[in-house]
Structures are given as structure tokens and as C-alpha cells.
Coordinates of C-alpha atoms and ligand atoms in Angstrom, one line a residue:
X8 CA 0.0 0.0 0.0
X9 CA 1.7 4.0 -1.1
X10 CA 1.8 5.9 1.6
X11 CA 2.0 8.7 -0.9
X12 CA -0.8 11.0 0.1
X13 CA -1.5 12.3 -3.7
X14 CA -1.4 8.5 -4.6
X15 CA -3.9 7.7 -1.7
X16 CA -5.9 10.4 -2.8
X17 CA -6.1 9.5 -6.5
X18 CA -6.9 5.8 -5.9
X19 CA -10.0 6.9 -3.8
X20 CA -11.2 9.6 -5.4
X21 CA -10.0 9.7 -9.0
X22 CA -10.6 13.3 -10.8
X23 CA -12.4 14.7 -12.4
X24 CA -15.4 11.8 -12.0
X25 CA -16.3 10.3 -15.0
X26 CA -18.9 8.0 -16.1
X27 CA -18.0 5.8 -19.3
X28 CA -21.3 5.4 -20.2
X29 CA -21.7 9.5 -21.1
X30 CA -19.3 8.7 -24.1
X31 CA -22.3 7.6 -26.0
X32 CA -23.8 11.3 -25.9
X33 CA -20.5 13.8 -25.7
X34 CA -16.8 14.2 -25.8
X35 CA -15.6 16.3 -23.1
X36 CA -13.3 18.5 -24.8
X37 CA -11.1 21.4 -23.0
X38 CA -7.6 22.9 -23.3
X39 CA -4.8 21.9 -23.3
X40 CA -4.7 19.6 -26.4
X41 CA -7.5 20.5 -28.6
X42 CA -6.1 19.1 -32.0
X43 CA -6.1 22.0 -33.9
X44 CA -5.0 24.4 -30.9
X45 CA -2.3 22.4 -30.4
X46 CA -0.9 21.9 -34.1
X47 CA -1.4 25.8 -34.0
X48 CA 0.4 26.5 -30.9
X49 CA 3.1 23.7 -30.8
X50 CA 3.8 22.9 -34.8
X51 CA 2.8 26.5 -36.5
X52 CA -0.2 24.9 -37.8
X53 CA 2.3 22.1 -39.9
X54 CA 1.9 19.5 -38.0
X55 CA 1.3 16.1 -41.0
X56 CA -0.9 13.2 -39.1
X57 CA 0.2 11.3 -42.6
X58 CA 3.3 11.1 -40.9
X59 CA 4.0 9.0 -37.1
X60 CA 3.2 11.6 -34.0
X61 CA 3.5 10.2 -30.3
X62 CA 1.6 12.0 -27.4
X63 CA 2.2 11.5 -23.7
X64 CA -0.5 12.5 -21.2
X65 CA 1.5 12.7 -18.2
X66 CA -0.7 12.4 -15.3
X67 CA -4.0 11.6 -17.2
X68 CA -6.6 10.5 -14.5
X69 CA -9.9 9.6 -15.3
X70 CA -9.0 10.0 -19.5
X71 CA -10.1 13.9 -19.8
X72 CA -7.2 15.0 -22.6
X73 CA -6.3 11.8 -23.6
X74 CA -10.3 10.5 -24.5
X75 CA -10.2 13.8 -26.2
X76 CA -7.2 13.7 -27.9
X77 CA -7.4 10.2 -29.3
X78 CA -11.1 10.7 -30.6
X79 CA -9.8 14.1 -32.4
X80 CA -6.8 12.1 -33.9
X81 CA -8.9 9.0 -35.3
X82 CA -11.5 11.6 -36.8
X83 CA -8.6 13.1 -38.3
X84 CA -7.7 10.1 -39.6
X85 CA -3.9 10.3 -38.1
X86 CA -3.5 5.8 -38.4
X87 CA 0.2 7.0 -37.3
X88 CA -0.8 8.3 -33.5
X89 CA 0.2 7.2 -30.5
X90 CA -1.1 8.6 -26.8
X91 CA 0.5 7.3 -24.2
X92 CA -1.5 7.6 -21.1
X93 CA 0.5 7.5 -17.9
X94 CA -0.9 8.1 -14.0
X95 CA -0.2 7.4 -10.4
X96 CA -3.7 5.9 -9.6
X97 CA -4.7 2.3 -11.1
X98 CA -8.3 3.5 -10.1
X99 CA -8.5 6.5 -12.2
X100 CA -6.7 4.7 -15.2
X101 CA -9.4 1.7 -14.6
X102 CA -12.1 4.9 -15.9
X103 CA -10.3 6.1 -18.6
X104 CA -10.0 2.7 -20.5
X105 CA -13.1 2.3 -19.9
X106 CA -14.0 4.9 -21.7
X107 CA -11.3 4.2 -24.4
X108 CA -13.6 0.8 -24.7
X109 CA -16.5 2.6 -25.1
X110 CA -15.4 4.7 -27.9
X111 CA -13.4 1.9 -29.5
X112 CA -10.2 4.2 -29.4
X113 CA -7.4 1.8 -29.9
X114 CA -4.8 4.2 -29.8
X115 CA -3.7 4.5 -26.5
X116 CA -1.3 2.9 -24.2
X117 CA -2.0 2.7 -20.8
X118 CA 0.8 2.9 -17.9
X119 CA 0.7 2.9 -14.3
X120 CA 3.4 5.2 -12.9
X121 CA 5.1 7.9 -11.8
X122 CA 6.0 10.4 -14.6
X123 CA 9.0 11.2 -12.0
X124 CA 10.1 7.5 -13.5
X125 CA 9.6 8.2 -17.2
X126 CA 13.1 8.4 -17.8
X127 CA 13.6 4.8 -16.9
X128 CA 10.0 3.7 -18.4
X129 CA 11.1 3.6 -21.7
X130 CA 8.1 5.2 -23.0
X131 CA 9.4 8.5 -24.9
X132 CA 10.6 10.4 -27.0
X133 CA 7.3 12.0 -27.9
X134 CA 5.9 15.4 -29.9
X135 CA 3.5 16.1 -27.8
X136 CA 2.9 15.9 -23.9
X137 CA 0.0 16.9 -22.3
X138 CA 0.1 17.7 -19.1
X139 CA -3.1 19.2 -17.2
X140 CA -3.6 19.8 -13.8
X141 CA -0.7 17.6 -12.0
X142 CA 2.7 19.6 -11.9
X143 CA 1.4 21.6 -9.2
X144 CA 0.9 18.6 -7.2
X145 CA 4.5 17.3 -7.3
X146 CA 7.2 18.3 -4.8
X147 CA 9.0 19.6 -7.2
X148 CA 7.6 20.8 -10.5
X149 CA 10.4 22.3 -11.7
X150 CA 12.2 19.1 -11.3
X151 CA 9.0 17.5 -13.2
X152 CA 8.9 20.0 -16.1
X153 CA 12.4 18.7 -16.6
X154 CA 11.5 15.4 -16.8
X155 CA 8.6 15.7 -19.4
X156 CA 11.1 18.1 -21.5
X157 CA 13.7 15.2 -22.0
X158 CA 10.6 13.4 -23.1
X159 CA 10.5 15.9 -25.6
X160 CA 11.4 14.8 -29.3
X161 CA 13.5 18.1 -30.5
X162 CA 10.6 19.6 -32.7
X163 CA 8.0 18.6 -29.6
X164 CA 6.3 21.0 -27.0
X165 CA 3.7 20.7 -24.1
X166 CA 0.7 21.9 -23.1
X167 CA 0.2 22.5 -19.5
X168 CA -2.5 23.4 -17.0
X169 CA -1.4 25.2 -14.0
X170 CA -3.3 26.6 -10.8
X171 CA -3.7 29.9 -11.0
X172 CA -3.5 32.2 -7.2
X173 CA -5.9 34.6 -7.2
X174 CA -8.8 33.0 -8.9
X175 CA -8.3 30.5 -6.5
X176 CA -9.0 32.9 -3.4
X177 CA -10.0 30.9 -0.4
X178 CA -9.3 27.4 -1.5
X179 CA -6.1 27.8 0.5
X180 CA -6.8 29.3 4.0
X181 CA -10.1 26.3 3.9
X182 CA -7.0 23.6 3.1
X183 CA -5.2 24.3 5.9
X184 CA -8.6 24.7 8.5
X185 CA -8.7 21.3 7.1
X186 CA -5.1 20.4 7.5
X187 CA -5.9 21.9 11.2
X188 CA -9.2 19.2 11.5
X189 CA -8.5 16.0 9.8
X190 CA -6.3 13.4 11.7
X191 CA -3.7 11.2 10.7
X192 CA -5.9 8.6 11.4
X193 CA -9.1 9.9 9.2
X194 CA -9.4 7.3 6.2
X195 CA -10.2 9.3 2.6
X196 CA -14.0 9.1 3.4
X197 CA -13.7 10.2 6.9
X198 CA -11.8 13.5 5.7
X199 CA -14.7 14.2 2.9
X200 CA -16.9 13.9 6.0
X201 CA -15.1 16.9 7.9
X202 CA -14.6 18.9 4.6
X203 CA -18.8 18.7 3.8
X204 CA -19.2 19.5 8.0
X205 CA -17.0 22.5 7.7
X206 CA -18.4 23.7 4.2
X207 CA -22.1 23.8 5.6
X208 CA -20.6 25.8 8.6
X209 CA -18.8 28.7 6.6
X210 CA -19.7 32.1 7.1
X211 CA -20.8 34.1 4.4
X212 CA -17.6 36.5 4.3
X213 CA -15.6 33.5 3.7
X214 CA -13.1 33.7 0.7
X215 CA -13.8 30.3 -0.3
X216 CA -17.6 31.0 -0.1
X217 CA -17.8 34.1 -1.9
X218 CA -15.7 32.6 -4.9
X219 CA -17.8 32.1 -7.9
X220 CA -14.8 30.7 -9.7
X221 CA -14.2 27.2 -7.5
X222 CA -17.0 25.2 -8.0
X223 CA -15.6 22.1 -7.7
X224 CA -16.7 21.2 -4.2
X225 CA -20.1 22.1 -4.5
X226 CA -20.4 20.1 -8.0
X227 CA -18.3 17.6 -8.7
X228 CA -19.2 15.2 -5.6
X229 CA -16.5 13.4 -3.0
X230 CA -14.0 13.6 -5.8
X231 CA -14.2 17.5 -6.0
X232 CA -14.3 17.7 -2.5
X233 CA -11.1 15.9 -1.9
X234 CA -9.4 17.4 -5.0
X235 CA -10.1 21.3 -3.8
X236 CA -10.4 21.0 0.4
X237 CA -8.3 18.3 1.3
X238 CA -5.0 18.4 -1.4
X239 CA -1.7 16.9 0.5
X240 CA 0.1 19.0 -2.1
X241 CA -1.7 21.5 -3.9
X242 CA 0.0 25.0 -5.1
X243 CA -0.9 27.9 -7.6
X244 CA 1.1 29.6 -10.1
X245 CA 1.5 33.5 -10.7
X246 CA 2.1 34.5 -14.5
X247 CA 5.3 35.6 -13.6
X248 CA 6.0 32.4 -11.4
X249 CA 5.4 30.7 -14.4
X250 CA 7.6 32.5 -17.1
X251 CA 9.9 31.4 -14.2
X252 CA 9.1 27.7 -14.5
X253 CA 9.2 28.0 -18.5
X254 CA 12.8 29.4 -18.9
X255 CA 14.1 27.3 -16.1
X256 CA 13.3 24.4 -17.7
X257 CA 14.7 25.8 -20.9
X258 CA 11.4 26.1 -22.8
X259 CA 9.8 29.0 -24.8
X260 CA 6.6 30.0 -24.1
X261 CA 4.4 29.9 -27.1
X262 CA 1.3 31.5 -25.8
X263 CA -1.5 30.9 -22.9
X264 CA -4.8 30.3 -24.7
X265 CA -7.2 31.8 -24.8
X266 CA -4.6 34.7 -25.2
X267 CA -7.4 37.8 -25.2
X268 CA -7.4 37.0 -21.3
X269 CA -4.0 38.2 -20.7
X270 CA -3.9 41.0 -22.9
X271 CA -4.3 44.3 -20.4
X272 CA -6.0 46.1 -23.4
X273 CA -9.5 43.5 -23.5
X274 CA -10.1 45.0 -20.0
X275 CA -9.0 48.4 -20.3
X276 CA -10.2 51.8 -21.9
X277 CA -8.1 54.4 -19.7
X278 CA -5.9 55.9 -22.9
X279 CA -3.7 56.8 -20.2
X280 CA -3.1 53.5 -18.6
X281 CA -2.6 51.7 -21.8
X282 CA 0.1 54.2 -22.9
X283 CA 2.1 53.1 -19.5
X284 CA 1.8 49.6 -20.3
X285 CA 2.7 50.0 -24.3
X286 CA 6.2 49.4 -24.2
X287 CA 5.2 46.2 -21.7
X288 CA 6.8 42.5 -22.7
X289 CA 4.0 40.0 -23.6
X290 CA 4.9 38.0 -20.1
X291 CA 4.5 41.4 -18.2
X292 CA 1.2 42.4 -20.0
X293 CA 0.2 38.7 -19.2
X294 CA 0.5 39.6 -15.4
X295 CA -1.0 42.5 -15.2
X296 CA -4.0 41.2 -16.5
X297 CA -3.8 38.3 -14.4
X298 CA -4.0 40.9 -11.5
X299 CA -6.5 43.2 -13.1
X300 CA -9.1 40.2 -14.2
X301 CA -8.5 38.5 -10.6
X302 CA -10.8 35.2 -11.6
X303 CA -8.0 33.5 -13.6
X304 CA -8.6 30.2 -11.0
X305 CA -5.8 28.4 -13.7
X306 CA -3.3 28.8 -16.9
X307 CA -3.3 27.1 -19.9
X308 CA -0.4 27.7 -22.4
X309 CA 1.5 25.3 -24.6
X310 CA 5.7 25.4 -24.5
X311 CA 8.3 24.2 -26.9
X312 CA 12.3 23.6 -26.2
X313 CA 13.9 27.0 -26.4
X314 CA 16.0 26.0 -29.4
X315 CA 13.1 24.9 -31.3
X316 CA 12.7 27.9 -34.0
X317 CA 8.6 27.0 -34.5
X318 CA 6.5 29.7 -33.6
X319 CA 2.5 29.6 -33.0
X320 CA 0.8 29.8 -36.6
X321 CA -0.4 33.3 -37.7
X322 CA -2.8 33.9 -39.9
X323 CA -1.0 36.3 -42.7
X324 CA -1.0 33.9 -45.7
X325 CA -3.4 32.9 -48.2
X326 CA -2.6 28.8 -48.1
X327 CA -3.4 29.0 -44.5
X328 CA -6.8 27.2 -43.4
X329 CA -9.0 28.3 -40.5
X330 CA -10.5 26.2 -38.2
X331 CA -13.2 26.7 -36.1
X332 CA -13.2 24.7 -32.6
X333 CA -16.8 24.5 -30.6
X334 CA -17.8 27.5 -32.4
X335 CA -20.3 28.1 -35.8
X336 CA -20.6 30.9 -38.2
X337 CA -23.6 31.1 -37.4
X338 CA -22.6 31.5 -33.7
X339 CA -20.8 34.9 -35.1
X340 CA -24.2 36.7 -35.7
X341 CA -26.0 35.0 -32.7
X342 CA -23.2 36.1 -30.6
X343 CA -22.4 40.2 -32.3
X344 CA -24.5 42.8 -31.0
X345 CA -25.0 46.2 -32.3
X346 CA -22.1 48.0 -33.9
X347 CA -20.7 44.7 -35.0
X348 CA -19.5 43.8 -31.7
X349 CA -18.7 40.3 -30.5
X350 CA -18.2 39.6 -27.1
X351 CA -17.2 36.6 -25.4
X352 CA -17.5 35.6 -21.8
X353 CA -14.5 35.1 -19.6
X354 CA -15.5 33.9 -16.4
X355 CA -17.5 36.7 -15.6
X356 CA -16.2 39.4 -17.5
X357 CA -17.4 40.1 -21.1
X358 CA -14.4 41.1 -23.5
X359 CA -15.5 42.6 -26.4
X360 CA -14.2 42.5 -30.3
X361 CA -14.9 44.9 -32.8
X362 CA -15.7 42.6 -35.7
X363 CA -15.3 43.9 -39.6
X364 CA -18.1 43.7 -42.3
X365 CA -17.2 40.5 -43.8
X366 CA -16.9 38.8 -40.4
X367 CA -20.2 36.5 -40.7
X368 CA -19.6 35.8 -44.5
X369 CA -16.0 35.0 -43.7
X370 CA -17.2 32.7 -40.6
X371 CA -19.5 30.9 -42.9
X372 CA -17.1 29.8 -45.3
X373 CA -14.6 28.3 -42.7
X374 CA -14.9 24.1 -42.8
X375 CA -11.4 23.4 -42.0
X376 CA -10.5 22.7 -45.8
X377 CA -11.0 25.5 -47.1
X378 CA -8.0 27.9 -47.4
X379 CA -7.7 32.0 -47.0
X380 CA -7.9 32.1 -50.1
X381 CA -10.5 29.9 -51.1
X382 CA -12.5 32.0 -48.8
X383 CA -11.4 35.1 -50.5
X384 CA -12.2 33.5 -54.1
X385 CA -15.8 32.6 -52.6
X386 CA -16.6 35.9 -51.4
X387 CA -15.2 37.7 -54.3
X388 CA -17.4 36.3 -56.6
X389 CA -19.7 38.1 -55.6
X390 CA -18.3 41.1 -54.8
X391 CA -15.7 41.2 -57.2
X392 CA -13.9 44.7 -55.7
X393 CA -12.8 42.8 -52.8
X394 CA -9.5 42.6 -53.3
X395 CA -6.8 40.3 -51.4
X396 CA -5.1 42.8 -49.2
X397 CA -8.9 44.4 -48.3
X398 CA -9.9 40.8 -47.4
X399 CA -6.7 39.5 -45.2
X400 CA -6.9 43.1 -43.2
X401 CA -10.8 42.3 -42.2
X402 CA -10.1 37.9 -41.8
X403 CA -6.9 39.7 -39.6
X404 CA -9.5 41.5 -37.3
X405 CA -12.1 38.3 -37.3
X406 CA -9.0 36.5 -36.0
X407 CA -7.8 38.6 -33.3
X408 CA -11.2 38.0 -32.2
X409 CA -11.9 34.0 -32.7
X410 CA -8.4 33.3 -31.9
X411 CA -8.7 35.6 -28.9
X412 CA -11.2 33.4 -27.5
X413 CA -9.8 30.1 -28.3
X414 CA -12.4 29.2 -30.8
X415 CA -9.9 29.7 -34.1
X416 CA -7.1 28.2 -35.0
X417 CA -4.5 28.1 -38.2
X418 CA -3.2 24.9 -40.3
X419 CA -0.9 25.1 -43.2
X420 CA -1.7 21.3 -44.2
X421 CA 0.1 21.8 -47.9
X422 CA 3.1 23.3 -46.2
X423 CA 3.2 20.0 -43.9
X424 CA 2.8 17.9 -47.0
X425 CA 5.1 19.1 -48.7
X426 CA 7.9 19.6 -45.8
Ligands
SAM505 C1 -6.2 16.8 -11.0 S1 -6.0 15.3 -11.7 C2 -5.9 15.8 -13.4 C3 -6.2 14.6 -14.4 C4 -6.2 15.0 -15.9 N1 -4.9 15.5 -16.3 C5 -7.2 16.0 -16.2 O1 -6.9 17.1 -16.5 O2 -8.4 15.6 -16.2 C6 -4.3 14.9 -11.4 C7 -3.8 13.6 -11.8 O3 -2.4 13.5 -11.8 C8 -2.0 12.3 -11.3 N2 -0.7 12.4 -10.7 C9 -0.2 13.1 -9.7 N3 1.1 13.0 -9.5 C10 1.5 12.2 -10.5 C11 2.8 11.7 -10.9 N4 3.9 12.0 -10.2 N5 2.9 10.9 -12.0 C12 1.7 10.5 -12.6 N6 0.5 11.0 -12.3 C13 0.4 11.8 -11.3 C14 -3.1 11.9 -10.2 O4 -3.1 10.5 -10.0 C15 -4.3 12.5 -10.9 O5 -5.0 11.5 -11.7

């Protein structure tokens, strides 16, 4: 039996709960590791499924990223893909083939373990590693990060999900009143008995209570419970903390996603404040508006090795192809109001996008084939004074705004065929 805490904690309550049987109606889908965010983020949009690609999902639990991941890959048709699923807990793994089974994904390989061990597993090199919600949890994620960056092939990267502090407010200070309660002695159920006891006892100007962002322990059963209140190791990571992490671990930052929430000028109108933060770094804008939204409760971003030259994909080309993610043209005029504006929630707060004329023309036309300037051809024909340059300047503005929000991302699937 582990006396490992996390361990203990995973085998008895593996997160999130999952029940195999909901594969039948949905796929839960989420960042990191979106197919097409990731080829965007990690490969420039080149990524070629013709061609072998091996995924790791370090610390997978109950099958979230990889479920996801492997469903995206076999409807893209990638016969060459590989996840390998790797986690602590036998329980949670136990969940996430089962749901494997259910979908018929035969794609992934499923290992018990430590990804402290991966070194002498045997398992890498791979393109890709996913890893969501689990360094934070390790004594050492620095020395972790390292560990999944040898895993690294040299054009690979990561995507990683990280605690964030202040959208966390109050989670902590109720950890350690339960640190202060439970006994050495208190089995896992006995300790989801005190956490429930003390939640129906807190005070209404408690932090944890007056959250709206942590949600977990009200929703997601004994599992959330245990996986926000009673943590053995559980820590939350600053945007600087993490720019930190990143360069330690001699990685680049490619981006957090969606990138509209850490950029100061989506909150912002104050000409005068935005002047002071013009001449900003991208890593200092992102803290600021960490600080100014306050409800970022984690950080999503995707990280390469810092010599690998690949950049995230832009959007400036004519062979490049859009692709929607969870999100319709049609959603484009449901979701602009007057004055062409779109606005997009972000956990409370609405951030708001000036869209251009063409935007819901533009939005129809995207089916993840189609290329820039396919889309251009289309909509020329009928308007045959649109011109190229008028037409990349307006898809540039749709972009900032679709891509801001996570919903758009950029292939170049000729430019992978033929490299
Ligand atoms: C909060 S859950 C996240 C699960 C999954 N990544 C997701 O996002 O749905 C954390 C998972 O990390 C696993 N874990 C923690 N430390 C680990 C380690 N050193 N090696 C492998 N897995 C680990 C736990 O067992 C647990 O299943």
C-alpha cells in the first residue's frame, strides 16, 4: 500500500469523476490539447498526421485530454498516432479505458506510474505531452517540467495546466482549517466527511464562499471535494511564477490560450493606462492582466524547447486554413451585438471585439479545408472589388477575435505535405 498522500488520494477519489457510459452522448473537450489548438500553438499549424506523431499524457486521471485527444486524432484520420496515457492511480486509469472501450479508441497505451520515473520507463521520446492539472501537485515541478522536457522529441512541446493564485482565493486558507481538522488517522472518506461538515458551517464572508470561480466542491461530488479542500500538495502559479518555471526548464513560451485574457488592453479603456503599459513584454502584460481580471482560478499555455525555432501559426497567408473549434458561423451573428461587436465571456467578465463587415460571410465559409484564399475567391465572386489585401486586413481583425477566445485556429496542411 503507497503511503503517498497524492497517490492515496487519486486511488480513492479519481478526478475529475467520469462516467463511461456519457461517451455515447459527448466528448468532453477542454484545453490543453485541442487538436487544432495544439498543431497551432506547438507545430505552427504544420503538424502532417500522414506522418507518425507520439503524445504522452503525463498524469492523465480519469482519460479527460487523452479521450479527447485520441477521438480528435482517429477523426482526423492520423493511423500513425500514439497517446500514451501515464498516472499514479490504477483506479483512475481503470475509468479512462473504460471509456477508451466505449469509444473503440485503440490508440492509447495505458501505464501505471510515476512520470517522475519516465526516464527509466522507456516510453518517450514523444511530440506532444499533455500535461493538465498535475505539476502543481508534485514536490518539485520544476524538477517534473524537466522530466517531461527530455521526453521531448526536439521539434516537440507541451501543453500544461497550472493553478492559478488569485482566482483561487479561499481554497487555500479552507486547506489548511482542514489540515488543522483532519487526523492522521481519518481514512479518505472520513476526511470528505469533515470537509462537507465544515463547508455547511462557513460564514458568508468567507473567501472560499464568496468565490464564484471554485466550483468544484459544491459540483463535482467526494471527488471535488477531496481534489479542492483536502489536497496533500496543492499549489498555484503567478504568470510571472510561471515565465519562471518555463525558462528554467529551458522552454519557450508559445502562448497561454485563450490569449485575449492576458492581454491588459480586452479589459482596459483608460488611454492613459494603456500608454504606461505600451512598451510592456507580452509576459509582463500577461501579469498584469492576471492581476486586473482577478478570476483566472488556472493557466493554460503550450511550451516548446527553447531552441526549437517553430513559432504559434499566424494567420497572414493565403494557403493557411482556419478552423473553427466548438464554435459556428452562425454563432458569429447570434453572438455580435450592435455596432458589429462580438463579445465573449470570460468567467464573468465580457471582452469585447470589434468585428469587420465580412466577419459572418467569412465565418461561414470556414470548414477546416478551405483555405484563405479559397474564402477570398468565394466571397469575391460576388463582390468582385474585394480585393486580397482588403480581405486578409478584415479575416486579420475576425481572427484577433476568434483566436482571442480560443475558438480559431491556423493549419498550413500543404506546407506539412510538402515539408
Ligand atoms: C487533478 S488530476 C488531473 C487529471 C487529468 N490530467 C485531467 O486534467 O483531467 C491529477 C492527476 O495527476 C495524477 N498524478 C499526480 N502526480 C503524478 C505523478 N507523479 N505521476 C503521474 N501521475 C500523477 C493523479 O493521480 C491524478 O490522476
Amino acid at each position: 500500500m503507497s503511503t503517498d498522500p497524492v497517490r492515496v488520494h487519486y486511488e480513492a477519489y479519481p478526478y475529475p469523476p467520469r462516467d463511461p457510459r456519457e461517451e455515447r452522448r459527448r466528448l468532453v473537450t477542454g484545453s490543453p490539447s485541442r487538436l487544432a489548438e495544439l498543431n497551432h500553438y506547438v507545430f505552427g499549424g504544420r503538424l502532417d498526421l500522414r506522418r507518425p506523431f507520439r503524445a504522452l499524457v503525463a498524469g492523465g486521471g480519469t482519460g479527460d485530454g487523452t479521450i479527447m485527444l485520441a477521438q480528435q486524432l482517429a477523426d482526423a484520420r492520423a493511423q500513425h498516432a500514439e497517446i500514451v496515457y501515464l498516472d499514479l492511480s490504477a483506479t483512475a486509469r481503470k475509468t479512462a479505458e473504460a471509456r477508451a472501450a466505449a469509444r473503440g479508441l485503440a490508440s492509447i497505451r495505458f501505464v501505471t506510474g510515476s512520470l517522475l520515473e519516465l526516464s527509466s520507463l522507456g516510453l518517450g521520446p514523444f511530440d506532444y505531452v499533455d500535461c493538465c492539472g498535475v505539476l502543481h501537485h508534485l514536490g518539485d515541478p520544476a524538477a517534473g517540467l524537466a522530466i517531461l522536457r527530455d521526453a521531448l522529441s526536439p521539434h516537440g512541446g507541451i501543453g500544461l495546466m497550472l493553478y492559478g493564485p488569485l482566482g483561487r482565493t479561499g481554497v487555500y486558507p479552507a486547506q489548511e482549517m482542514l489540515a488543522t481538522l483532519v487526523g492522521d488517522a481519518d481514512d479518505p472518506p472520513a476526511r470528505v466527511a469533515l470537509a462537507r461538515r465544515l463547508l455547511a458551517q462557513l460564514p458568508p464572508t468567507n473567501w472560499l464562499r464568496r468565490n464564484p470561480f471554485i466550483a468544484d466542491h459544491l459540483t463535482q461530488g467526494d471527488s471535488g471535494i477531496y481534489d479542492v479542500l483536502l489536497h496533500a500538495r496543492d499549489r498555484a502559479f503567478a504568470v510571472p511564477e510561471i515565465a519562471a518555471l518555463i525558462a528554467g526548464a529551458s522552454l519557450r513560451l508559445q502562448s497561454f490560450v485563450p490569449a485575449a485574457r492576458y492581454e491588459p488592453t480586452h479589459y482596459l479603456s483608460d488611454a492613459t493606462l494603456l500608454k504606461r503599459l505600451a512598451g510592456l513584454s507580452a509576459i509582463d502584460r500577461a501579469a498584469f492582466a492576471e492581476r486586473l481580471a482577478g478570476n483566472m482560478k488556472s493557466h493554460v499555455f503550450y511550451a516548446v524547447r527553447a531552441t526549437n525555432a517553430t513559432l504559434p501559426a499566424t494567420a497572414d497567408r493565403l494557403d493557411a486554413v482556419p478552423i473553427l473549434c466548438e464554435f459556428d458561423g452562425a454563432a458569429i451573428a447570434r453572438g455580435t451585438g450592435p455596432g458589429g461587436i462580438l463579445t465573449g465571456d470570460a468567467d464573468g467578465i465580457k471582452l469585447r471585439f470589434p468585428l469587420p463587415p465580412l466577419a459572418a460571410a467569412m465565418a461561414g465559409l470556414i470548414d477546416g479545408r478551405r483555405t484563405l484564399g479559397d474564402i477570398h475567391a468565394a466571397l469575391a465572386a460576388k463582390s468582385p472589388t474585394l480585393k486580397s489585401a482588403g480581405f486578409m486586413e478584415q479575416f486579420a481583425r475576425l481572427y484577433a477575435a476568434l483566436n482571442g477566445l480560443g475558438k480559431l485556429f491556423i493549419a498550413y496542411p500543404a506546407a506539412a505535405a510538402a515539408g
